[in-house]
XYZ file of C-alpha atoms in Angstrom:
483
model
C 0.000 0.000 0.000
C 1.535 3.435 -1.162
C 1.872 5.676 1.847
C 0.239 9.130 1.414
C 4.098 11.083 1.924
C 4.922 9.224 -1.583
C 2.071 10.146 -2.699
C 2.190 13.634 -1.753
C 5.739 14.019 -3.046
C 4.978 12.576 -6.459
C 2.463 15.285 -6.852
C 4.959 17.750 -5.443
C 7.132 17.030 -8.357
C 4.510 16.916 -10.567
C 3.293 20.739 -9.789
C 6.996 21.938 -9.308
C 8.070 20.570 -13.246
C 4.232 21.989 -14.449
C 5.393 25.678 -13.257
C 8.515 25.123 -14.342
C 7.158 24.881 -18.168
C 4.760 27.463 -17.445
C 7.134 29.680 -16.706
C 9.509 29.276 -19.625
C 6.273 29.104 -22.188
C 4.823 32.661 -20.809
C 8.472 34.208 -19.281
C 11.297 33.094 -21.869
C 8.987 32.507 -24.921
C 9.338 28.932 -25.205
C 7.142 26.822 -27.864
C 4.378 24.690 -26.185
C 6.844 21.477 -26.996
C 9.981 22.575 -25.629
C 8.214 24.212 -22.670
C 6.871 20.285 -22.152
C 10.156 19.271 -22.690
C 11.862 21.002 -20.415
C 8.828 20.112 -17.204
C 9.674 16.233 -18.358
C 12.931 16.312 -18.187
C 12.915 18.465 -14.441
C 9.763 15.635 -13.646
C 12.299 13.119 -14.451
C 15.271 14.467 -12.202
C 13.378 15.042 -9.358
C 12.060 11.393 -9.821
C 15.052 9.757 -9.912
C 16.422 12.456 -7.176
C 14.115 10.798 -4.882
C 14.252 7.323 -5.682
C 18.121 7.399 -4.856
C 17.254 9.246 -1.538
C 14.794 6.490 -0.275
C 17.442 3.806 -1.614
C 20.160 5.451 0.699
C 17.588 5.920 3.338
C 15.832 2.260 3.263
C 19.293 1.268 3.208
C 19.908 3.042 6.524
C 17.203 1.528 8.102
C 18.312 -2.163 7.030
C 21.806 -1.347 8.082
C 20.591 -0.839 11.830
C 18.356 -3.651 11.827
C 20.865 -6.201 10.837
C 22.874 -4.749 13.428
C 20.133 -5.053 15.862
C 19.326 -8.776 14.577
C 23.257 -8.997 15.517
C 23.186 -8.462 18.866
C 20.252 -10.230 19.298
C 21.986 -13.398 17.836
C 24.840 -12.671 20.518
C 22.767 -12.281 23.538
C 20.964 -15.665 22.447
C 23.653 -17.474 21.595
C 24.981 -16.105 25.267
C 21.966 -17.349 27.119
C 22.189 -20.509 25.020
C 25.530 -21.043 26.301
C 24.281 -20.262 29.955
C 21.382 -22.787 29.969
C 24.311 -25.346 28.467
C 26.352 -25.000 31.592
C 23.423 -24.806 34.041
C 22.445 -28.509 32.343
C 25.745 -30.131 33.284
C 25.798 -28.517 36.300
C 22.390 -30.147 37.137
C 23.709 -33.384 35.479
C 26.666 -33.288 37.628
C 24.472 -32.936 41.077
C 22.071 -35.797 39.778
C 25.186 -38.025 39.393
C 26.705 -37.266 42.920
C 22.978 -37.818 44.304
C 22.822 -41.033 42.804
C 26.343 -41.967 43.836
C 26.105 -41.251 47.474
C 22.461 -42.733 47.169
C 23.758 -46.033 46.083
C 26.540 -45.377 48.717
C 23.892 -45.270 51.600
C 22.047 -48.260 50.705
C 24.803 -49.961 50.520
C 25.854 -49.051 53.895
C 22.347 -50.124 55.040
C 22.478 -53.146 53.772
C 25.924 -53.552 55.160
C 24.260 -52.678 58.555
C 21.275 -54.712 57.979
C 23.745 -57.644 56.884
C 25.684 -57.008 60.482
C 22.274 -56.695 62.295
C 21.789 -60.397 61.186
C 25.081 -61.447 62.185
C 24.748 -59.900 65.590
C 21.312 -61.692 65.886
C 22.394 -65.010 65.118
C 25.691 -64.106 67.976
C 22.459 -63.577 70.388
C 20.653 -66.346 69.601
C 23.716 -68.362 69.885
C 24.974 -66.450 73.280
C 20.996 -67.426 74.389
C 21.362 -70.682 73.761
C 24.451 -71.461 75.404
C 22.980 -68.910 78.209
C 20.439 -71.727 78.198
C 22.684 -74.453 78.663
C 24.634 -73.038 81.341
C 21.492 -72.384 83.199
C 20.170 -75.945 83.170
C 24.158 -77.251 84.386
C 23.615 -74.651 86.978
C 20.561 -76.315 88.275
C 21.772 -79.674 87.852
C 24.720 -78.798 89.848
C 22.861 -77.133 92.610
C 20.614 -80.483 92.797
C 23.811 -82.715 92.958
C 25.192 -80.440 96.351
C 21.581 -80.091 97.969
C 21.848 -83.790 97.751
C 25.248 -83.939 98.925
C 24.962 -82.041 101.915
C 23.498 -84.607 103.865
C 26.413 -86.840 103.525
C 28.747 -84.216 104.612
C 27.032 -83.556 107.539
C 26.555 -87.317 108.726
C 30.413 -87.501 107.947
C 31.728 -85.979 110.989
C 29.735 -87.751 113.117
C 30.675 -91.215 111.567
C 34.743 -90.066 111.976
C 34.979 -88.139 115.712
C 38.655 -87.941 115.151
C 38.443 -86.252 112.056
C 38.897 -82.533 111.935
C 35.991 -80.486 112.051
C 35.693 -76.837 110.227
C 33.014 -74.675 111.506
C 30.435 -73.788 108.897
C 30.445 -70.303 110.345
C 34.687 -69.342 109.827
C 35.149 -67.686 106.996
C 37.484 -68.804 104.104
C 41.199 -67.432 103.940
C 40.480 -66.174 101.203
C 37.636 -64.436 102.348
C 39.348 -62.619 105.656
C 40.622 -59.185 105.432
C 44.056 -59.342 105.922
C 44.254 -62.535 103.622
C 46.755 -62.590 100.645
C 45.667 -61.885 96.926
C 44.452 -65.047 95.140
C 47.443 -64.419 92.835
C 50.160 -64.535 95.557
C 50.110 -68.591 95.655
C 49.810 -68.749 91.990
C 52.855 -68.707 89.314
C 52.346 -67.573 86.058
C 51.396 -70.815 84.520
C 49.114 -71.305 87.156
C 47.173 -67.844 86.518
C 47.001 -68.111 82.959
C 44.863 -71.181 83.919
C 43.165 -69.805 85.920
C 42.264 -66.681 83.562
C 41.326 -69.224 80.665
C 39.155 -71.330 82.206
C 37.322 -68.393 83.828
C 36.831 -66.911 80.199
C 35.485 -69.980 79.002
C 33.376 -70.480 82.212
C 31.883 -67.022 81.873
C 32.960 -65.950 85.410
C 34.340 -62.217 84.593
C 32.362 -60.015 87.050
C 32.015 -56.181 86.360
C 32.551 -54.572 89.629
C 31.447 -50.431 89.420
C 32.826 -47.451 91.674
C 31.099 -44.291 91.551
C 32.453 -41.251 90.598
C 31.290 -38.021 91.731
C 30.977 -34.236 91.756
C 33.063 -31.810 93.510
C 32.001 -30.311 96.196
C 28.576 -31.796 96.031
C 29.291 -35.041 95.640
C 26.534 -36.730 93.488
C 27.452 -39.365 90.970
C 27.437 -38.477 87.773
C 29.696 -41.444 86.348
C 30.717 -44.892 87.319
C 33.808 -46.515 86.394
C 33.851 -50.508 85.168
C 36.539 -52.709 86.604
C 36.658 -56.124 85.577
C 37.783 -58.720 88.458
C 38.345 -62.900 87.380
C 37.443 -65.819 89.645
C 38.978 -68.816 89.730
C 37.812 -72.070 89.834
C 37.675 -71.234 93.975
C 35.695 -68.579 93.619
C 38.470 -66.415 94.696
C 38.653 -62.883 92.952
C 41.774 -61.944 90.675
C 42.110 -57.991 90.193
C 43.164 -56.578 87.238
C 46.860 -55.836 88.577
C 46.570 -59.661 88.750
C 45.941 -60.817 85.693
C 46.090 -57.986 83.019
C 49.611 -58.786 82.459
C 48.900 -62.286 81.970
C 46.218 -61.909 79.696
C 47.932 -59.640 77.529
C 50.602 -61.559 77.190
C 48.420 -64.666 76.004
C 46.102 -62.813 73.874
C 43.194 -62.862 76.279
C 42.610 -59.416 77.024
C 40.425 -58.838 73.795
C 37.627 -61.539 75.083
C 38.216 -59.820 78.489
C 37.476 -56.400 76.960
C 34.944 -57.056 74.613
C 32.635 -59.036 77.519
C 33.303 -55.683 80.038
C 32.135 -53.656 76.997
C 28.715 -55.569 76.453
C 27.945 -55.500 80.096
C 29.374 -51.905 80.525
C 26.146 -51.257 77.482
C 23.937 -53.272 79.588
C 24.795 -51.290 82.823
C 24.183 -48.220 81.250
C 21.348 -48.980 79.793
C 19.765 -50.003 82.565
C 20.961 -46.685 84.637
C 19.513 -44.329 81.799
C 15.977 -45.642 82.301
C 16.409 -43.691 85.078
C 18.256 -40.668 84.366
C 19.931 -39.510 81.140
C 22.810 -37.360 83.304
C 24.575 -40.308 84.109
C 27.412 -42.416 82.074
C 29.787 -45.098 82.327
C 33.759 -45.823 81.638
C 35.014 -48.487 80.113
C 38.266 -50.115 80.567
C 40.150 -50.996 77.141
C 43.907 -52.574 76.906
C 46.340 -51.348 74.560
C 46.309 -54.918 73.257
C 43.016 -54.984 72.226
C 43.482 -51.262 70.848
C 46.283 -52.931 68.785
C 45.107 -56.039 67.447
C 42.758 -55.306 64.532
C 40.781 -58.809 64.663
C 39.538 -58.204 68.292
C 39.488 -54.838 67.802
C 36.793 -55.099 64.817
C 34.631 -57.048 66.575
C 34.283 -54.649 69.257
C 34.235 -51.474 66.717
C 31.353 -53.994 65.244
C 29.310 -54.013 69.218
C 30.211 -50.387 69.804
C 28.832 -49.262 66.131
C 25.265 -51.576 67.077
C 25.336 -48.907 69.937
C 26.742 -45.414 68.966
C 23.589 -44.296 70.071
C 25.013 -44.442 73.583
C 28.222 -43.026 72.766
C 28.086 -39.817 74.934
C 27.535 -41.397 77.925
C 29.854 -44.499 77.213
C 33.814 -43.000 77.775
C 36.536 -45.386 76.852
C 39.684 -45.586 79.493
C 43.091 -45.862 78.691
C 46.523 -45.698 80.029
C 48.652 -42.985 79.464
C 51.678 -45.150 78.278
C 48.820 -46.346 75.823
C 48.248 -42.422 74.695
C 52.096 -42.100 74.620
C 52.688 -45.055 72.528
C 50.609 -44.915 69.693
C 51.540 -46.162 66.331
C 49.493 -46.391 62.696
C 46.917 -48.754 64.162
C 46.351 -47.803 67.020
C 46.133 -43.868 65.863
C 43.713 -45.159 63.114
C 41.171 -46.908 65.281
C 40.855 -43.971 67.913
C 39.748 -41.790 64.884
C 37.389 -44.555 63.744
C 35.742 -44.309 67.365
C 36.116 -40.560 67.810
C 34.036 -40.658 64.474
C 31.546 -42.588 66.118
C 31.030 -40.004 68.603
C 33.140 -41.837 71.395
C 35.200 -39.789 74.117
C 38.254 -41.090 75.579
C 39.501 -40.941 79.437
C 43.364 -40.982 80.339
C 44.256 -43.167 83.626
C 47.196 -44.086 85.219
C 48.959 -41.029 84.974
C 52.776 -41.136 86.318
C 53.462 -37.663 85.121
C 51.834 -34.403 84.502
C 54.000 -33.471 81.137
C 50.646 -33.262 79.202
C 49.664 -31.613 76.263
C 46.117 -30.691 76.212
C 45.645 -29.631 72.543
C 46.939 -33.147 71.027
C 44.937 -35.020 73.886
C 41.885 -32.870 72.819
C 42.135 -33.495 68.879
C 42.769 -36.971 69.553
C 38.789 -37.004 71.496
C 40.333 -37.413 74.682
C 37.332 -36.020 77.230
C 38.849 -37.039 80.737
C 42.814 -37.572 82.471
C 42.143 -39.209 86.064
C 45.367 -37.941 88.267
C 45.671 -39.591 91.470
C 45.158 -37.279 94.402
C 48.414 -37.970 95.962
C 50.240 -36.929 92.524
C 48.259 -33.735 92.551
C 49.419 -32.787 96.046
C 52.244 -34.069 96.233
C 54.949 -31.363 96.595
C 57.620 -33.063 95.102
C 55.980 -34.266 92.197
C 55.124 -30.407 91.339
C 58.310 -29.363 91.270
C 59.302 -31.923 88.408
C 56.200 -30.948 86.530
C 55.654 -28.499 83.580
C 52.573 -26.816 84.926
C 50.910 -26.556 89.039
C 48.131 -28.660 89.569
C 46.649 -25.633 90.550
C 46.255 -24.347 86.810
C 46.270 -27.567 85.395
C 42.055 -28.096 86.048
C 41.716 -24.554 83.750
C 44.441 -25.682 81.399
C 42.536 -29.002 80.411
C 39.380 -27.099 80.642
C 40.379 -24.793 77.549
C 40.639 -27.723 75.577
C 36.992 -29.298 76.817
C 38.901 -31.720 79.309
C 37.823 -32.408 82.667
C 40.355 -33.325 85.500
C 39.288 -36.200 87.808
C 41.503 -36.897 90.704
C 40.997 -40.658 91.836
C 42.203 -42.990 94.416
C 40.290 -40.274 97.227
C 41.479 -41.657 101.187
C 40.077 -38.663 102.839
C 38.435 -35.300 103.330
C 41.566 -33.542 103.557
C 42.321 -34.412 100.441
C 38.939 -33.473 99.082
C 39.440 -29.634 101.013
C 42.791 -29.838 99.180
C 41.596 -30.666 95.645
C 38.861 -28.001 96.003
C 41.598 -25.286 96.190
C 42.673 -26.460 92.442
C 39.135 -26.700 91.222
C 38.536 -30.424 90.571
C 35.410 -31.017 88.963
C 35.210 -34.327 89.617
C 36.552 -37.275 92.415
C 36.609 -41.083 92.700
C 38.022 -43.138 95.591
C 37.195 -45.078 98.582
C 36.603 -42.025 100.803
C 32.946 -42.064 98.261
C 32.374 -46.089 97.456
C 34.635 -49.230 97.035
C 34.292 -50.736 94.174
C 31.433 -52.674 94.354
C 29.950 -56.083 92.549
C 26.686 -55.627 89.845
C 25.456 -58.519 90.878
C 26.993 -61.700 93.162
C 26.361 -64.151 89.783
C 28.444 -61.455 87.310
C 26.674 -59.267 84.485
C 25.623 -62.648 82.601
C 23.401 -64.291 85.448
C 20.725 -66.749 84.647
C 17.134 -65.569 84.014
C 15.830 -65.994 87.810
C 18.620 -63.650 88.796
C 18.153 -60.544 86.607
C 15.031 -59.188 89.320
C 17.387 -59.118 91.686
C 20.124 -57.223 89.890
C 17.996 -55.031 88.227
C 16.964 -53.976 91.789
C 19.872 -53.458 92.506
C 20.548 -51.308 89.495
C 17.280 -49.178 90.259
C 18.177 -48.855 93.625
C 22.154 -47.185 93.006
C 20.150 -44.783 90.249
C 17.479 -43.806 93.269
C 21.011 -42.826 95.380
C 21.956 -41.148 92.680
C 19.108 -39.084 92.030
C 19.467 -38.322 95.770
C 23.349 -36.946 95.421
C 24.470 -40.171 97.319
C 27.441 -42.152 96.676
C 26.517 -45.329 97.650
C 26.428 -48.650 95.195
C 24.440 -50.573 97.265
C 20.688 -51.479 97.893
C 20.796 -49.494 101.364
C 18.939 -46.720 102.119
C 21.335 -44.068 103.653
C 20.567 -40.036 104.793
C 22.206 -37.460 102.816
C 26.055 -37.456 102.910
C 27.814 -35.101 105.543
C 30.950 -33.988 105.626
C 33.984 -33.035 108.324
C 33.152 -33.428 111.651
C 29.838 -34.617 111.231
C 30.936 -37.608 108.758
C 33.488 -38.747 111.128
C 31.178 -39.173 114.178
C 28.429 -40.525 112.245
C 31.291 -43.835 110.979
C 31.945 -44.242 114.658
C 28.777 -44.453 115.298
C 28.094 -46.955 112.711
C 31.281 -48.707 113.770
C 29.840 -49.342 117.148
C-alpha cells in the first residue's frame, strides 16, 4: 500500500516541473513542446532524485536492523551457552545424588547384613545362656543332695577334723593374701582361661562423683576374674597375663557388652549419668579383636556420649598407625576417651583434645604431692583450667580422705573417685551374665544405686542411707556406725 508522503511528493514534483514549463512558455517565450520538454525532463530528475534518496535511506534503516538482529543473535547465543552450563551442572548434582544414594544403601544393607550377624551371635549367646542355666541347676541339685552326707560324715569319723560352717574362708578374711600370691604364672594363665570360658568375669562399678557436692554423675567398670575357687583376681593380677596370652580382647569385649547393659539399665532412670570403660592397649592394637568390638560399639553409637573409653597414658604415649587409626574410627563414632594411670603431669592438652580425649584421672596424691610439682611443667593448681580450655575435665581418683577433698577443692577439681565415696562394688553376686531368675534381683539393685543417685548419694548398694555429711559430722556418724 503506497503511503500518502509518496504520494504527496509525487504530486509535489509533478506541480513543481508543471510551473517550471509554465514559466519558460509565458516568461522566456518557449514553444508549447519545448516548454513540455523542459517540465519532463525536471519531472524526471526530481524522480530519480528521490528514488536514490529512499534507496540510501531504506538502506539506513536495514543497516541498523541487521545490526540489531546482531546483537540479538549474541545475547541468544549467550543465554544458550548459559542454559548449556546450568544442564551439566544439574547433570553433575544428579550423578553425585545417585552416587552417594547407592553409597547409603549400601551401607544399610551392610548394617542390615551385620544386624543379622549380631542376631544369630544372640541367639547363639541365648542358647548357650540356656545351657549353662540348666548345668547350673543340675549342679545345685547334685550339692543339695550332697549335703546330707557331709554332715553325717563328721559324726561317723569323731577324730576327724571339724571346720566350723560359720569361719570364713582365707580367702575371704581381710588381711588374707591376693588369690594371685600362691599362683605362678602358669598357674594364673589357667586360671584366667578357664574363667573366660566359664563365663565368670564379674564387672565390679565405683562411683564417681561431683566436687564439692558429691553426686554421681559417672561410674567406672573394673573387671575382676574368679577362679575355679571362687576367689577374685584384680586386674593388677591378671592384666599382664592376659595380655601376654592374647586374652585381654575376650576380656574387653565381655566388660564392653555388660558396661552397654549397665548403662542402659541406669539411663531408664536418668539420662545425666554415664559409664567408663576399661580398654587394653592390646586390644586397641590387634585389629581382629578390635573389629569385633568397633562392630558391638557401632550396634550402639547411640550411647556413645555417655559411654567413655579408658586408657593408660603409656597407651596415649605409645601410639603407632593402628592404634592412631582406630581412635579416629571411634572418635568418628562419637566416642570420648579418658586418660588413667597417669605417672606424670608433662601433658599436652591440645593433642589429647584433637585426639577425642574427654577425661585424664590424676591420682590425688600426685596432685598434692609437693615433690611431684616441682618436676612438673605446669601446678596442679592451673592444670584443672588448662585441660578445661581444651573441653577436658580433671578427675583426681584414688580419694582416702576429706583432707584431700578440702585440698583438691583449692585447684578446682570437677570431679573425684576413691574409697573415701564407694569401694568398688559387685553388679550382681552371679556377674553381668546371670541366669534368668537372677536378673530381678540385679535389676533392683541397678534401680536402687540410680534412686542414690538421684538423691546426690554415693553409695552402690541397695541401702537406704541419709544425705552425705561432711567433716566433723561424717566422722562421728562412721563411729557411730562402727559401734
Amino acid at each position: 500500500m503506497i503511503r500518502i508522503s509518496t504520494i504527496f511528493i509525487a504530486i509535489c514534483m509533478v506541480l513543481i516541473a508543471a510551473s517550471l514549463g509554465l514559466m519558460l512558455y509565458s516568461l522566456a517565450g518557449l514553444s508549447v513542446s519545448e516548454s513540455a520538454i523542459v517540465a519532463l525532463t525536471a519531472l524526471t530528475f526530481l524522480i530519480l532524485y528521490n528514488a536514490v534518496s529512499m534507496r540510501l535511506r531504506d538502506r539506513t534503516d536495514v543497516g541498523g536492523q541487521i545490526a540489531d538482529l546482531s546483537r540479538g543473535t549474541a545475547d541468544l547465543a549467550r543465554q544458550v551457552a548459559e542454559f548449556g552450563r546450568r544442564m551439566s551442572a544439574i547433570e553433575t548434582r544428579l550423578s553425585a545424588i545417585d552416587a552417594s544414594g547407592q553409597e547409603r544403601v549400601q551401607t544399610v544393607a551392610s548394617e542390615i547384613s551385620e544386624l543379622g550377624s549380631l542376631v544369630r551371635q544372640l541367639a547363639s549367646s541365648v542358647a548357650s545362656h540356656d545351657d549353662l542355666l540348666a548345668n547350673a541347676v543340675s549342679t545345685l541339685a547334685e550339692q543339695q543332695a550332697a549335703e546330707p552326707a557331709n554332715i553325717a560324715a563328721p559324726e561317723a569319723n569323731p577324730a576327724a577334723p571339724v571346720t566350723s560352717a560359720s569361719t570364713p574362708a582365707p580367702a575371704k578374711t581381710a588381711g588374707a593374701p591376693p588369690a594371685s600370691a600362691n599362683l605362678n604364672n602358669t598357674q594364673l594363665l589357667v586360671a584366667v582361661r578357664n574363667a573366660i570360658e566359664a563365663n565368670r568375669v564379674d564387672l565390679f562399678l565405683q562411683p564417681m562423683v561431683t566436687l564439692p557436692q558429691r553426686k554421681v554423675r559417672y561410674y567406672e567398670a573394673v573387671a575382676r576374674v574368679r577362679d575355679d575357687k571362687d576367689q577374685l583376681l584384680t586386674a593388677n593380677d591378671f592384666v599382664g597375663t592376659a595380655e601376654a596370652a592374647g586374652l585381654m580382647g575376650q576380656i574387653d569385649h565381655t566388660v564392653m557388652l555388660r558396661c552397654v547393659q549397665v548403662l542402659r539399665r541406669l539411663m531408664v532412670r536418668s539420662k545425666d549419668v554415664g559409664v567408663f570403660c576399661n580398654v587394653s592397649g592390646t586390644t586397641l592394637s590387634n585389629p581382629s579383636v578390635f573389629g569385633q568390638c568397633l562392630d558391638f560399639l557401632e550396634a550402639n553409637r547411640i550411647l556413645a556420649p555417655s559411654l567413655v573409653l579408658e586408657f593408660k597414658q603409656s597407651t596415649f604415649r605409645h601410639l603407632g598407625p593402628v592404634e592412631s587409626e582406630h581412635l579416629a574410627t571411634l572418635q568418628r563414632l562419637g566416642y570420648g576417651f579418658s586418660i588413667d594411670n597417669v605417672t606424670d603431669l608433662r601433658l599436652d592438652p591440645r593433642e589429647l583434645a584433637d585426639r577425642g580425649v574427654k577425661f585424664i584421672k590424676v591420682p590425688a596424691a600426685m596432685l598434692l604431692d609437693q615433690k611431684q610439682l616441682a618436676s612438673a611443667d605446669i601446678h596442679a593448681a592451673d592444670l584443672s583450667d588448662l585441660l578445661g580450655r581444651f573441653g577436658i575435665d580433671l578427675v583426681a581418683e584414688r580419694i582416702e580422705g576429706e583432707r584431700a577433698v578440702v585440698d583438691l577443692l583449692d585447684y578446682d577439681v570437677r570431679f573425684g573417685q576413691g574409697f573415701l565415696f564407694a569401694p568398688p562394688r559387685p553388679l550382681r553376686p552371679e556377674g553381668a551374665a546371670a541366669p534368668a531368675e537372677h536378673a530381678a534381683p540385679a535389676a533392683s539393685t541397678v534401680d536402687a544405686q540410680v534412686r542414690k543417685e538421684e538423691n546426690a548419694d554415693v553409695k552402690f548398694d541397695a541401702r537406704a542411707e541419709a544425705p552425705r555429711v561432711t567433716g566433723n559430722a561424717a566422722l562421728a556418724r562412721r563411729a557411730s556406725a562402727q559401734k
